[in-house]
CSV table of C-alpha atoms in Angstrom, one decimal:
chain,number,residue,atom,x,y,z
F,1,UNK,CA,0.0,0.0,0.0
F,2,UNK,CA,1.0,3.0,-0.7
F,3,UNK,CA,1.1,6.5,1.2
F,4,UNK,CA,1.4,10.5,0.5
F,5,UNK,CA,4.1,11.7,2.9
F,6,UNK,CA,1.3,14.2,3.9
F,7,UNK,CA,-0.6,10.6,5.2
F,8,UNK,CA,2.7,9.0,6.9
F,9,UNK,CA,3.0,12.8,8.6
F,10,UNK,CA,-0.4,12.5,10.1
F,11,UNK,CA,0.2,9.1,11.4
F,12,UNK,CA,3.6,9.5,12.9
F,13,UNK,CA,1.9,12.8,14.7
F,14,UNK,CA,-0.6,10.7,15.7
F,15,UNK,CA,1.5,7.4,17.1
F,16,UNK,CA,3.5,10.7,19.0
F,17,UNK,CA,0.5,12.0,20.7
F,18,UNK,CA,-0.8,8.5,21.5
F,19,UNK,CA,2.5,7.8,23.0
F,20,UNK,CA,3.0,10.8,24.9
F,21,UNK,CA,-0.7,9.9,27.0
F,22,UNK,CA,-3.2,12.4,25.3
F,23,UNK,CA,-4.0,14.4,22.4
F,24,UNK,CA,-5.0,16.9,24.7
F,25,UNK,CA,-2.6,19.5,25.5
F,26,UNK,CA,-4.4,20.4,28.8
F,27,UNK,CA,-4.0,16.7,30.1
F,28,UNK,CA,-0.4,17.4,30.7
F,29,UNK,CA,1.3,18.3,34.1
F,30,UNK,CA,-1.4,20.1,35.6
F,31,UNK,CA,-0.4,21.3,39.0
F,32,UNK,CA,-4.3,22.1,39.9
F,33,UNK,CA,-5.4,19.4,39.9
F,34,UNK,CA,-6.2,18.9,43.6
F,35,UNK,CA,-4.2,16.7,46.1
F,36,UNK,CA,-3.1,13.9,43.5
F,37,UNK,CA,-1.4,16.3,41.1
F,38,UNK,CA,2.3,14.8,41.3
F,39,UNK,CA,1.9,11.7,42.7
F,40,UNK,CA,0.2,11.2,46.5
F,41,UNK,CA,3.4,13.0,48.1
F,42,UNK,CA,2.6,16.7,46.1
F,43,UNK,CA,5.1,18.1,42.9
F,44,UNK,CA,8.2,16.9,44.4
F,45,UNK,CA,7.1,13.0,44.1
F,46,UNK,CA,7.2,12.9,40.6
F,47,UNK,CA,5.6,14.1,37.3
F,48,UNK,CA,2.9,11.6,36.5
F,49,UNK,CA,-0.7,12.2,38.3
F,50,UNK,CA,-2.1,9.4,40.2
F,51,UNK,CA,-3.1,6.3,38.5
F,52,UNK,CA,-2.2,7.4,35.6
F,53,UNK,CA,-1.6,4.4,32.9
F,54,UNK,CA,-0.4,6.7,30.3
F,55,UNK,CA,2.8,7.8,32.7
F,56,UNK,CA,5.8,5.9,34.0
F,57,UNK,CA,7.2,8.2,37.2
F,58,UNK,CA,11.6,7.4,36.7
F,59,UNK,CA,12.8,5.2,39.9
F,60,UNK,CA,15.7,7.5,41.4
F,61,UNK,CA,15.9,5.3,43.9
F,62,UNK,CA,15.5,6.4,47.4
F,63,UNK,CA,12.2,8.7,48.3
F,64,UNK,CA,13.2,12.0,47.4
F,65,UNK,CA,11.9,14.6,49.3
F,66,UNK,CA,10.5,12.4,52.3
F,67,UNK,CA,12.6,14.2,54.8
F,68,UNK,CA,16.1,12.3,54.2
F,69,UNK,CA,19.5,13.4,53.5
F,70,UNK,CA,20.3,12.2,50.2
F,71,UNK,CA,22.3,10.0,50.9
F,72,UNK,CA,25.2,12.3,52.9
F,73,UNK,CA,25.0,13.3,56.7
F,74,UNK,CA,24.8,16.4,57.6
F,75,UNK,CA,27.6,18.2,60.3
F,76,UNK,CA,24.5,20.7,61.0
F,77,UNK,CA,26.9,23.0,63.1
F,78,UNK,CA,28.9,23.7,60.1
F,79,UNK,CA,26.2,24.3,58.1
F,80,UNK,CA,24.8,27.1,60.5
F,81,UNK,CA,29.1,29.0,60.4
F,82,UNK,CA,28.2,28.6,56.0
F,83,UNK,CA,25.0,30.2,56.3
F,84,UNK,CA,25.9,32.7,58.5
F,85,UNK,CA,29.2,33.5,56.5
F,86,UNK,CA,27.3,34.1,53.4
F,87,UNK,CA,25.7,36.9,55.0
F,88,UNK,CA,26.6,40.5,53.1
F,89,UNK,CA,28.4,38.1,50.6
F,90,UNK,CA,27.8,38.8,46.7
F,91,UNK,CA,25.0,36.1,45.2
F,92,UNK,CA,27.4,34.8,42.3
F,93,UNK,CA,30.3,34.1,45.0
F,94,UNK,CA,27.8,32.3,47.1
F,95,UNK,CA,26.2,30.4,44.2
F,96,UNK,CA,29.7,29.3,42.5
F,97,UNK,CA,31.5,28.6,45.9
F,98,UNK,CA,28.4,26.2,47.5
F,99,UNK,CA,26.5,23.4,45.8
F,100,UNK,CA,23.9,23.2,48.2
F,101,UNK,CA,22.4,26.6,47.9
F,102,UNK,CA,19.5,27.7,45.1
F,103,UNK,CA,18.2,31.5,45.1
F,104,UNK,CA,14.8,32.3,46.3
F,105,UNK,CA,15.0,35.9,45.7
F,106,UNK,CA,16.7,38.8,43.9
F,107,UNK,CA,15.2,41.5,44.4
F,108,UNK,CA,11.6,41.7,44.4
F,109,UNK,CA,11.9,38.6,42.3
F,110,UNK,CA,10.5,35.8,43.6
F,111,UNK,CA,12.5,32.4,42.5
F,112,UNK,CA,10.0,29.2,42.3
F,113,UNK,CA,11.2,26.7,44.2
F,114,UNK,CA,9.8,22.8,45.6
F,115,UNK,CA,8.9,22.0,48.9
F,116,UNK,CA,10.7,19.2,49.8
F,117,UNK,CA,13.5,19.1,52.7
F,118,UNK,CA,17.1,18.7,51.8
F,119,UNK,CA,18.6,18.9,55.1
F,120,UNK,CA,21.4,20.9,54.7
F,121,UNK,CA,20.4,22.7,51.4
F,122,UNK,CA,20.5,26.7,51.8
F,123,UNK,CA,17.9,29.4,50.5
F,124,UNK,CA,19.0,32.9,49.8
F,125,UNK,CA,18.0,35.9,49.5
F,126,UNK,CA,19.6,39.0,47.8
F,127,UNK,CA,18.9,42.6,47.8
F,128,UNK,CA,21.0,44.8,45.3
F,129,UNK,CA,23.6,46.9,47.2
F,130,UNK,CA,23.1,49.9,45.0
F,131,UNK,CA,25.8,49.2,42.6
F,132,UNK,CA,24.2,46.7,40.6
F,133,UNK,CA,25.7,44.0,43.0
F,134,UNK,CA,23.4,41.7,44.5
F,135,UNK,CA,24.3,40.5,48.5
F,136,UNK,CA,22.9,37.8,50.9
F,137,UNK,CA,20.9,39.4,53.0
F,138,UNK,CA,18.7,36.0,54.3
F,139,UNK,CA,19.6,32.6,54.2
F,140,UNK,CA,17.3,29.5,55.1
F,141,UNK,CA,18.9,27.0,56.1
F,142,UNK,CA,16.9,22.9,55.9
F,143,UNK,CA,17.2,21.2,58.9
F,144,UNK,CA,15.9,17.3,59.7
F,145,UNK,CA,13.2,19.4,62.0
F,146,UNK,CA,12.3,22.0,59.3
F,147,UNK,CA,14.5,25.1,58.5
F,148,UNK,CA,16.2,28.4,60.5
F,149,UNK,CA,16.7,31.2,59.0
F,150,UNK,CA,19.6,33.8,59.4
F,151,UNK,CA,19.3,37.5,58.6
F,152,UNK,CA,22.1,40.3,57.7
F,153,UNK,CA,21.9,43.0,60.8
């Protein structure tokens, strides 16, 4: 049998849309879609909504997010001296020297970030200095037992 490449375009659109779980763009990754958006444990769980047969959530092993410390332990004295020594520090030092720290704001820019607990992991905040510079002025730090936050001043 014979096809017009116009035909064999159609299909393979159609075999890609069947394979990605809907035709429907509005069936994908919606984050309102009450409590089993994500999985049963919110966003951080995983991608695929709940009961889902279309979607196959990737096994990272481990249960990311659940509290844990990824698989490193945490000396949580020495993280408390890092967060309070980034303090007044400029954001692109702080973000190159530490791998464990992620920007929540610049500014009046609000960064969007997940909820789950990395003890350890640090949260700044920067305010620009008034050269164009923009310092630490708040760091949260993740703890087992939730988070503390430090403050410039």
């Amino acid at each position: 049998m014979r096809t017009s490449p116009a035909t064999r375009g159609l299909l393979v659109a159609l075999l890609l849309l069947t394979a990605c779980g809907a035709a429907d763009g509005d069936e994908f990754l919606r984050a309102d879609d009450g409590p089993s958006a994500g999985g049963a444990a919110g966003g951080a769980a995983g991608a695929c909504l709940e009961g889902d047969p279309n979607c196959v959530d990737a096994d990272l092993g481990g249960d990311a997010g659940a509290g844990d410390d990824v698989g490193f332990d945490i000396d949580i004295d020495a993280a408390r001296q890092d967060a309070e020594s980034m303090l007044g520090e400029p954001e692109d030092d702080v973000l190159e020297r530490w791998e464990d720290v992620r920007l929540g704001r610049r500014g009046d820019e609000e960064m969007i970030l997940t909820f789950d607990l990395r003890p350890g992991r640090k949260t700044i905040a920067t305010e620009d200095d008034g050269t164009g510079t923009y310092r630490v002025v708040a760091v949260i730090l993740e703890t087992e037992d939730g988070s503390e936050t430090f403050t410039a001043g």
